[in-house]
Coordinates of C-alpha atoms in Angstrom, one line a residue:
M1 CA -15.7 -60.6 -10.4
P2 CA -18.7 -58.9 -8.7
F3 CA -19.4 -55.3 -9.7
T4 CA -19.0 -54.1 -6.1
Q5 CA -15.6 -55.7 -5.9
L6 CA -14.6 -54.1 -9.2
A7 CA -15.7 -50.7 -8.0
A8 CA -13.7 -51.1 -4.8
N9 CA -10.6 -52.0 -6.7
L10 CA -11.0 -49.0 -9.0
T11 CA -11.5 -46.7 -6.0
A12 CA -8.5 -48.1 -4.2
A13 CA -6.2 -47.9 -7.2
E14 CA -3.9 -44.9 -7.2
T15 CA -4.4 -42.8 -10.3
T16 CA -1.6 -40.5 -11.3
V17 CA -1.6 -37.8 -14.0
D18 CA 1.7 -36.5 -15.3
E19 CA 2.2 -32.7 -15.0
P20 CA 2.1 -30.9 -18.3
G21 CA 5.5 -29.9 -19.7
G22 CA 6.8 -27.6 -22.4
V23 CA 4.7 -24.7 -23.5
F24 CA 1.5 -26.0 -21.9
G25 CA 3.3 -26.5 -18.6
A26 CA 4.6 -23.0 -18.7
L27 CA 1.1 -21.7 -19.5
A28 CA -0.4 -23.7 -16.7
D29 CA 2.2 -22.3 -14.2
A30 CA 1.6 -18.7 -15.5
A31 CA -2.1 -19.2 -15.0
D32 CA -1.6 -20.5 -11.5
W33 CA 0.6 -17.5 -10.6
F34 CA -1.8 -15.0 -12.2
I35 CA -4.8 -16.3 -10.2
G36 CA -2.7 -16.7 -7.0
L37 CA -1.7 -13.0 -7.3
F38 CA -5.3 -11.9 -7.2
E39 CA -6.1 -14.4 -4.4
A40 CA -3.3 -12.9 -2.3
G41 CA -4.6 -9.4 -3.0
G42 CA -8.1 -10.5 -1.9
E43 CA -6.7 -11.9 1.3
V44 CA -4.9 -8.6 2.0
F45 CA -8.1 -6.6 1.3
L46 CA -10.1 -8.9 3.5
G47 CA -7.6 -8.4 6.3
L48 CA -7.9 -4.6 5.9
V49 CA -11.7 -4.7 5.9
T50 CA -11.8 -6.7 9.1
G51 CA -8.8 -4.8 10.6
I52 CA -7.6 -1.3 10.0
I53 CA -10.4 0.1 7.9
P54 CA -13.1 0.2 10.6
T55 CA -10.6 1.8 13.0
L56 CA -9.6 4.3 10.4
V57 CA -13.2 5.3 9.7
V58 CA -13.9 5.9 13.4
L59 CA -10.7 7.8 13.9
L60 CA -11.4 10.1 10.9
T61 CA -14.8 10.8 12.3
A62 CA -13.4 11.6 15.7
V63 CA -10.7 13.9 14.3
N64 CA -13.2 15.8 12.2
A65 CA -15.3 16.3 15.3
L66 CA -12.3 17.4 17.2
I67 CA -11.4 20.0 14.6
R68 CA -14.9 21.4 14.6
W69 CA -14.8 21.5 18.4
I70 CA -11.5 23.3 18.6
G71 CA -12.2 25.6 15.6
P72 CA -10.1 25.9 12.5
E73 CA -9.4 29.5 13.3
R74 CA -7.4 28.5 16.4
I75 CA -5.2 26.2 14.3
D76 CA -4.6 29.1 11.9
K77 CA -3.5 31.3 14.8
L78 CA -0.9 28.7 15.7
G79 CA 0.6 29.2 12.2
E80 CA 0.8 32.9 12.7
Y81 CA 2.5 32.4 16.0
A82 CA 5.0 30.0 14.5
A83 CA 6.0 32.6 11.9
R84 CA 7.7 34.8 14.5
P85 CA 11.4 35.2 14.1
G86 CA 13.8 33.9 16.7
I87 CA 15.5 30.7 17.8
Q88 CA 13.0 30.2 20.6
Y89 CA 10.3 29.6 17.9
Y90 CA 12.1 26.7 16.3
P91 CA 10.2 24.1 18.3
V92 CA 6.9 25.8 17.5
R93 CA 7.7 26.2 13.8
Y94 CA 9.3 22.8 13.1
L95 CA 7.8 20.5 15.8
I96 CA 4.5 21.6 17.2
F97 CA 3.2 23.3 14.0
P98 CA 4.0 20.3 11.6
V99 CA 2.7 17.8 14.1
V100 CA -0.6 19.7 14.6
S101 CA -0.9 20.3 10.8
V102 CA -0.4 16.6 9.9
F103 CA -2.6 15.3 12.7
F104 CA -5.6 17.6 12.0
L105 CA -5.3 18.2 8.2
T106 CA -3.6 15.0 7.2
N107 CA -1.5 14.4 4.1
P108 CA -1.4 16.3 1.7
M109 CA -3.6 19.2 3.2
A110 CA -1.1 19.7 6.0
Y111 CA 1.3 21.5 3.7
T112 CA -1.2 24.3 3.1
M113 CA -0.5 25.6 6.6
G114 CA 2.8 26.9 5.3
R115 CA 0.9 29.9 3.9
F116 CA 1.1 31.6 7.3
L117 CA 4.9 31.5 7.2
P118 CA 7.2 33.9 5.4
E119 CA 8.9 32.6 2.3
R120 CA 12.2 32.0 4.0
Y121 CA 10.5 29.5 6.4
K122 CA 8.3 27.7 3.9
P123 CA 10.9 25.2 2.6
A124 CA 11.9 24.2 6.1
F125 CA 8.3 23.8 7.2
Y126 CA 7.5 21.6 4.2
D127 CA 10.6 19.5 4.9
S128 CA 9.4 19.0 8.5
A129 CA 5.8 18.2 7.6
V130 CA 6.5 15.9 4.7
S131 CA 9.0 14.0 7.0
F132 CA 6.3 13.4 9.6
V133 CA 3.6 11.9 7.5
H134 CA 5.0 8.4 8.0
P135 CA 6.1 8.4 11.7
I136 CA 2.6 9.4 12.7
T137 CA 0.9 6.5 11.1
G138 CA 1.8 4.0 13.8
L139 CA -0.5 5.6 16.3
F140 CA -2.7 7.8 14.1
P141 CA -3.2 6.0 10.7
H142 CA -5.8 8.5 9.6
A143 CA -3.0 11.1 8.9
N144 CA -1.6 9.2 5.9
A145 CA -3.9 6.2 5.3
G146 CA -2.8 5.9 1.7
E147 CA 0.7 5.0 2.7
L148 CA 0.3 2.7 5.7
F149 CA 2.3 0.1 3.9
V150 CA 5.4 2.0 5.0
Y151 CA 4.7 1.4 8.7
F152 CA 3.4 -2.1 8.0
G153 CA 6.7 -2.9 6.4
I154 CA 8.6 -1.7 9.4
A155 CA 6.3 -3.5 11.8
A156 CA 6.5 -6.8 9.8
G157 CA 9.8 -7.9 11.4
I158 CA 8.5 -7.1 14.9
T159 CA 5.3 -9.1 14.2
Q160 CA 7.2 -12.1 13.0
L161 CA 9.2 -12.1 16.2
G162 CA 5.9 -12.3 18.1
L163 CA 6.3 -8.9 19.7
G164 CA 3.7 -6.2 20.0
T165 CA 3.7 -3.1 17.8
S166 CA 2.5 -0.6 20.3
D167 CA 6.0 0.1 21.6
L168 CA 7.3 0.3 18.1
A169 CA 4.6 2.9 17.2
V170 CA 5.5 5.1 20.1
R171 CA 9.2 5.0 19.3
Y172 CA 8.5 5.6 15.7
L173 CA 6.5 8.7 16.6
L174 CA 9.1 10.1 19.0
V175 CA 12.0 9.5 16.7
G176 CA 10.1 11.1 13.9
M177 CA 9.4 14.2 16.0
L178 CA 13.1 14.6 16.8
V179 CA 14.0 14.1 13.1
I180 CA 11.6 16.7 11.8
L181 CA 12.8 19.3 14.3
I182 CA 16.4 18.7 13.1
R183 CA 15.4 18.8 9.5
G184 CA 13.5 22.0 9.9
I185 CA 16.3 23.8 11.5
V186 CA 18.9 22.6 9.0
T187 CA 16.7 23.4 6.0
E188 CA 16.1 26.9 7.4
I189 CA 19.8 27.5 7.6
I190 CA 20.4 26.2 4.1
T191 CA 17.5 28.3 2.7
A192 CA 18.9 31.4 4.4
R193 CA 22.3 30.9 2.9
M194 CA 20.8 30.2 -0.6
L195 CA 18.7 33.3 -0.4
A196 CA 21.6 35.4 0.7
R197 CA 23.7 34.0 -2.1
R198 CA 21.0 34.8 -4.7
T199 CA 20.6 38.3 -3.3
S200 CA 24.3 39.0 -3.5
T201 CA 24.4 37.6 -7.1
E202 CA 21.5 39.9 -8.1
E203 CA 23.3 42.9 -6.7
V204 CA 26.4 42.3 -8.8
P205 CA 26.3 44.7 -11.8
A206 CA 26.2 43.0 -15.2

């Protein structure tokens, strides 16, 4: 048989190799899974580099410039205004103030704005602010960039349906604003009752 014909026959022949079994098969599967895990992580990282990270850097720069333009002292004055007693200041204390704090100072520095509030208001402000660090990420990811996976998890189902996430981000933000207002008011009431109970307990003679 000519050499060229023999080579053609060898090339055309189907060569099969049995998959390893037993311990070696398990080791091979484990190695494939281990490498695949890092490959998936690399793909996610590449998606972030070409997607959200440039937007995040530009947004952070813009927000820092906006803070310098407005002036940190004006934001501080808002905190002093929110500390005033009265039901009419509820929206200022548990809606406007937490939203402004999270937007400008981001997580976790936003909580430091509670220093302007009396002790009886601080737990409620913290509850409002900490509850807003996720609803804001849909439109303003700079506020809590380290935990964007929360919003991405919510948006995953919308994306799989082929729908846009802009409407979701707006609804997510509006619902979050309503929730933090309710949580702030409820937490203030609970805090007032607990403080009153502690005061009455301390006044009881031993």
